[in-house]
CSV table of C-alpha atoms in Angstrom, one decimal:
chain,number,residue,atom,x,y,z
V,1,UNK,CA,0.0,0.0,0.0
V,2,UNK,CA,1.5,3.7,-1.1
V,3,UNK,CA,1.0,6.0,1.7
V,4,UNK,CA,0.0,9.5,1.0
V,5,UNK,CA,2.3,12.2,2.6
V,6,UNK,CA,-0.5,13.4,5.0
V,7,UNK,CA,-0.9,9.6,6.4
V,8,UNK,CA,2.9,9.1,6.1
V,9,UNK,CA,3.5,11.7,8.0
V,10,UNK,CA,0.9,10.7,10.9
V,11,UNK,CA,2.3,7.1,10.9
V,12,UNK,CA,5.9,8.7,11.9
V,13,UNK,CA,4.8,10.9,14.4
V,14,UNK,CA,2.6,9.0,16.4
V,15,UNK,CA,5.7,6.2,15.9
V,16,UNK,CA,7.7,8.7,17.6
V,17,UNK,CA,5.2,9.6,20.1
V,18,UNK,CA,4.5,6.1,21.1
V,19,UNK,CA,8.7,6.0,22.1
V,20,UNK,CA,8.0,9.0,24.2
V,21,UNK,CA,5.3,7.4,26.3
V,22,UNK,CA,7.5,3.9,26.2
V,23,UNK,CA,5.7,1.8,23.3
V,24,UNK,CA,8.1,0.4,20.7
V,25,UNK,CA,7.7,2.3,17.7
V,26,UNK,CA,6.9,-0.2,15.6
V,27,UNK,CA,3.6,-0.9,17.5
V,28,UNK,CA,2.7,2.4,17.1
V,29,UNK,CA,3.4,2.7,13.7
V,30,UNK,CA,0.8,-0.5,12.6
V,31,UNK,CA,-1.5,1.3,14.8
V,32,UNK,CA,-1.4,4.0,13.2
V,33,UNK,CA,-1.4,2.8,10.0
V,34,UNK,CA,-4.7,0.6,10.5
V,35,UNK,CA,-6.2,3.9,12.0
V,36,UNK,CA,-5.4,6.1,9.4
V,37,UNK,CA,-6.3,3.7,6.6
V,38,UNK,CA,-9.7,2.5,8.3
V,39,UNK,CA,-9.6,-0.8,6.5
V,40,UNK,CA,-8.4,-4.5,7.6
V,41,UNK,CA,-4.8,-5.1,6.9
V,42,UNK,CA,-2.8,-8.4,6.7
V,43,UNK,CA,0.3,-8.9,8.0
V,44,UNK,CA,2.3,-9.0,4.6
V,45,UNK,CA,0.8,-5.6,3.7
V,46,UNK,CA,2.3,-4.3,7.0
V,47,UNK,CA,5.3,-5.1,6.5
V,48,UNK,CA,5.5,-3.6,2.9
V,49,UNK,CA,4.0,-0.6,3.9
V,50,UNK,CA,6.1,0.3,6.7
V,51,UNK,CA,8.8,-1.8,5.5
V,52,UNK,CA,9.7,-3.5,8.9
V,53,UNK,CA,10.7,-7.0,8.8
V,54,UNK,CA,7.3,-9.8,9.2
V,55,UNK,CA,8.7,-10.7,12.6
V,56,UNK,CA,8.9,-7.2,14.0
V,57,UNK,CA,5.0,-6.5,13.0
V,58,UNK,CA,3.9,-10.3,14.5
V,59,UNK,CA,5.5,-9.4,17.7
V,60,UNK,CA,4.4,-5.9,17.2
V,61,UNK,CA,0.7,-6.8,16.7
V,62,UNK,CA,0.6,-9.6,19.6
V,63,UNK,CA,1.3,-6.5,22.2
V,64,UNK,CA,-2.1,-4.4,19.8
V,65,UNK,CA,-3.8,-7.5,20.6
V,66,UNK,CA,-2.9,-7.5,24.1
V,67,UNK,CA,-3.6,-3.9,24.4
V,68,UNK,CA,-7.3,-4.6,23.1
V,69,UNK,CA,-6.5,-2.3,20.5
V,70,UNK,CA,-6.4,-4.1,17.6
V,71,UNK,CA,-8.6,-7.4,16.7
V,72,UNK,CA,-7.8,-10.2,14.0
V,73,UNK,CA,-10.8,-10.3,11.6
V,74,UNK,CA,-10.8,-12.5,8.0
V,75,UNK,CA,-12.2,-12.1,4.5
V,76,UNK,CA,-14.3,-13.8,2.9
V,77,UNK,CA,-12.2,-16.3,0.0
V,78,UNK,CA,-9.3,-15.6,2.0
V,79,UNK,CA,-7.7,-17.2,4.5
V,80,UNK,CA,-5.3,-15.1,5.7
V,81,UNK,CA,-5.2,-13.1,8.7
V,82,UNK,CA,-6.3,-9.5,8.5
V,83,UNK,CA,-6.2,-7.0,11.3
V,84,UNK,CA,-8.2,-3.9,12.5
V,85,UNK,CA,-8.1,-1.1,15.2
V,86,UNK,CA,-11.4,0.8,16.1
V,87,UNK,CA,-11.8,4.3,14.2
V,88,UNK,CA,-13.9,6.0,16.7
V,89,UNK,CA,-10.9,7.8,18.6
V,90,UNK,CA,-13.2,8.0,22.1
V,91,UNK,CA,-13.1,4.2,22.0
V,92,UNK,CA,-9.3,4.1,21.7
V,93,UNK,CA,-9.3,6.8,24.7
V,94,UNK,CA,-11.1,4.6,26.7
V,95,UNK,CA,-9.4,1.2,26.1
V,96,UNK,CA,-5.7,3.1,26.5
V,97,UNK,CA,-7.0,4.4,29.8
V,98,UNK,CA,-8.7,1.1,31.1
V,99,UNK,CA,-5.8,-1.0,29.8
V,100,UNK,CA,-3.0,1.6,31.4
V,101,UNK,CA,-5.3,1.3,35.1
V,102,UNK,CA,-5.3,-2.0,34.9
V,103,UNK,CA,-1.4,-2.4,34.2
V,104,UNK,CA,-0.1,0.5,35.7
V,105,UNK,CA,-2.4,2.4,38.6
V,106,UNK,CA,-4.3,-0.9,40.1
V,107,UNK,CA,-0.9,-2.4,40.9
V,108,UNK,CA,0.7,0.4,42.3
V,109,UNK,CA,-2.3,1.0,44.8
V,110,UNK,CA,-2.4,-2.6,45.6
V,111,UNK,CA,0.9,-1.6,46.9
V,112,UNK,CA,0.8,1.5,48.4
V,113,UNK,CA,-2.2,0.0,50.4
V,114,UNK,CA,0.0,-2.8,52.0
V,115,UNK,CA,2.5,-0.6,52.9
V,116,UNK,CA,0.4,2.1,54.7
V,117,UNK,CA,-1.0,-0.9,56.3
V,118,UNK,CA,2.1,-2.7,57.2
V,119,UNK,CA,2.8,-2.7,60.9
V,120,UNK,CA,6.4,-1.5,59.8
V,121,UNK,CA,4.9,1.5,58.2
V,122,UNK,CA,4.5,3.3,61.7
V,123,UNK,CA,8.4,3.0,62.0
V,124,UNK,CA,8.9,4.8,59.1
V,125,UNK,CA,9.6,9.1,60.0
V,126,UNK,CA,6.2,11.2,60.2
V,127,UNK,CA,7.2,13.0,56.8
V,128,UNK,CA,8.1,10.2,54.9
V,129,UNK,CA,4.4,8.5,55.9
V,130,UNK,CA,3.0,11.5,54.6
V,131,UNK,CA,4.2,11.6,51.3
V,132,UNK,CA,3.4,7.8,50.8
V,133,UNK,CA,0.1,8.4,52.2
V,134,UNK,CA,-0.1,11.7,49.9
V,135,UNK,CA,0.8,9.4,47.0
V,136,UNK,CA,-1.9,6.9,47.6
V,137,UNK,CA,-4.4,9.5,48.2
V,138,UNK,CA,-3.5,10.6,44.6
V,139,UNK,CA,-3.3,7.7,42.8
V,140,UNK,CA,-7.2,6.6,44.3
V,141,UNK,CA,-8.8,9.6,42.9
V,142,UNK,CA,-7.2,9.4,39.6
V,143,UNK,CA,-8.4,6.1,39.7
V,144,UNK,CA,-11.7,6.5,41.0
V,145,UNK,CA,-11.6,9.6,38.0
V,146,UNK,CA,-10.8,7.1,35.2
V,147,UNK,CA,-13.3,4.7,36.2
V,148,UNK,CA,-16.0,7.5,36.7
V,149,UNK,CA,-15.1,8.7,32.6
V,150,UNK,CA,-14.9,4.6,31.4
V,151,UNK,CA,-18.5,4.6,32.7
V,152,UNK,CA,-19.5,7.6,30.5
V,153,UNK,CA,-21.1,7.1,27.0
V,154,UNK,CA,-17.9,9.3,24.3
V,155,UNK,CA,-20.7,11.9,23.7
V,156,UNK,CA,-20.9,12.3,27.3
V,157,UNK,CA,-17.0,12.2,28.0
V,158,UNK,CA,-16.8,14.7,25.1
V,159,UNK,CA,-19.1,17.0,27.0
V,160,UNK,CA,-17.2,16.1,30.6
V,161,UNK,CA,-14.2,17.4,28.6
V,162,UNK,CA,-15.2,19.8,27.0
V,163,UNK,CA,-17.6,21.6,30.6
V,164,UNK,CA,-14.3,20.8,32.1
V,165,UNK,CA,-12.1,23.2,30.4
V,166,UNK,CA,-14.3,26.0,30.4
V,167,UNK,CA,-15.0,25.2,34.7
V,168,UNK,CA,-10.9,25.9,34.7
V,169,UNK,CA,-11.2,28.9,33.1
V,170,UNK,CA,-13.6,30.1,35.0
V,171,UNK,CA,-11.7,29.4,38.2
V,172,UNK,CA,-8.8,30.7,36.6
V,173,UNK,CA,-10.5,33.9,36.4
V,174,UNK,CA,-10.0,34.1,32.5
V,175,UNK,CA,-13.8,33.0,30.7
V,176,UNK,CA,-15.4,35.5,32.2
V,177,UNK,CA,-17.2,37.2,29.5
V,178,UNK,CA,-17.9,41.0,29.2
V,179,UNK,CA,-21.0,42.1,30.3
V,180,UNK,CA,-23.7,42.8,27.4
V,181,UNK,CA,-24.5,46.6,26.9
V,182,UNK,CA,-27.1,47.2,30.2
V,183,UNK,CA,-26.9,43.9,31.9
V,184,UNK,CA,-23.5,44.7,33.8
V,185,UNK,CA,-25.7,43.9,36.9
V,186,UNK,CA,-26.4,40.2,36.5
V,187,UNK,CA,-24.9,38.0,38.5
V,188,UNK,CA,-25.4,35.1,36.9
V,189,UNK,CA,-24.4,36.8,33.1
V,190,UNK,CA,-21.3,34.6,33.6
V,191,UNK,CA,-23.1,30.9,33.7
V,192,UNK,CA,-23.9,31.9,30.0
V,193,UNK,CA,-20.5,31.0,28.6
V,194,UNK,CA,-20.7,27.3,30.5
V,195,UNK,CA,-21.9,24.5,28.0
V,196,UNK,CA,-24.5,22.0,29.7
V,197,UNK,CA,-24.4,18.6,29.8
């Protein structure tokens, strides 16, 4: 498959961006590539296309598939292997989120849990309690956060996202709007600028 420059060019960057959040780039680039091109792929035409070697994508897409984020589907008449990623990007948010709680905030709670509650913990100094205790505090409500948004339906996260930055303005002092001509005297003329859910 020829890539045009525009998909080319995605392919590259989100390869480099997957490095930057510690995801081979290869992985990144088939994802990518099956996003971008919206269409089943098989393996042979990955490895053209990106020109890796046929081992690199089969490792490559064994960790998509472990991910959830890509799915082996077949074509009728042919008996290969063909691969696909979802094209609705709120989906991918969501699975990257629940996948990356599962692996990576589940387990460190689990931890930071037993060690609060580890008769040894009350040996440790006062400050250094706090700070682990500060940390777990943390890492529960971004958890309890994450599972609050996988719950949402994406037009409802989109709106979550989308009241939430215009709440931060607000607090921030900057979304204000200006009064309109002879209303200066409404209190409420800010609440106009706030979407609804």
């Amino acid at each position: 498959m020829e890539l045009t420059e525009i998909q080319r060019k995605f392919v590259v960057h989100w390869g480099e961006m997957g490095s930057m959040w510690g995801v081979n780039r290869t992985v990144s680039q088939i994802h990518a590539l099956l996003f971008a091109h919206g269409k089943p792929m098989h393996a042979e035409e990955l490895c053209d296309t990106l020109g890796v070697a046929r081992s690199n994508i089969s490792n490559s897409l064994k960790e998509l598939q472990a991910w959830n984020l890509v799915r082996v589907t077949h074509i009728l008449g042919d008996r290969r292997d063909y691969f696909e990623t979802s094209v609705d990007v709120w989906e991918l948010f969501r699975t990257v989120v629940r996948e990356r709680k599962e692996r990576e905030f589940d387990p460190t709670i689990r931890v930071l849990r037993e060690l609060v509650s580890s008769p040894d913990f009350q040996k440790e100094p006062a400050d250094a309690q706090d700070r682990i205790r500060s940390t777990m505090d943390l890492m529960n409500k971004l958890a309890t956060w994450a599972d609050e948004m996988l719950r949402l339906s994406p037009g409802t996260l989109d709106k979550v996202l989308t009241l939430g930055a215009s709440v931060q303005k607000f607090v921030r002092g900057d979304a204000a709007p200006a009064a309109p001509p002879g209303k200066g005297d409404d209190p409420d003329a800010h609440h106009a600028s706030l979407p609804m859910i």
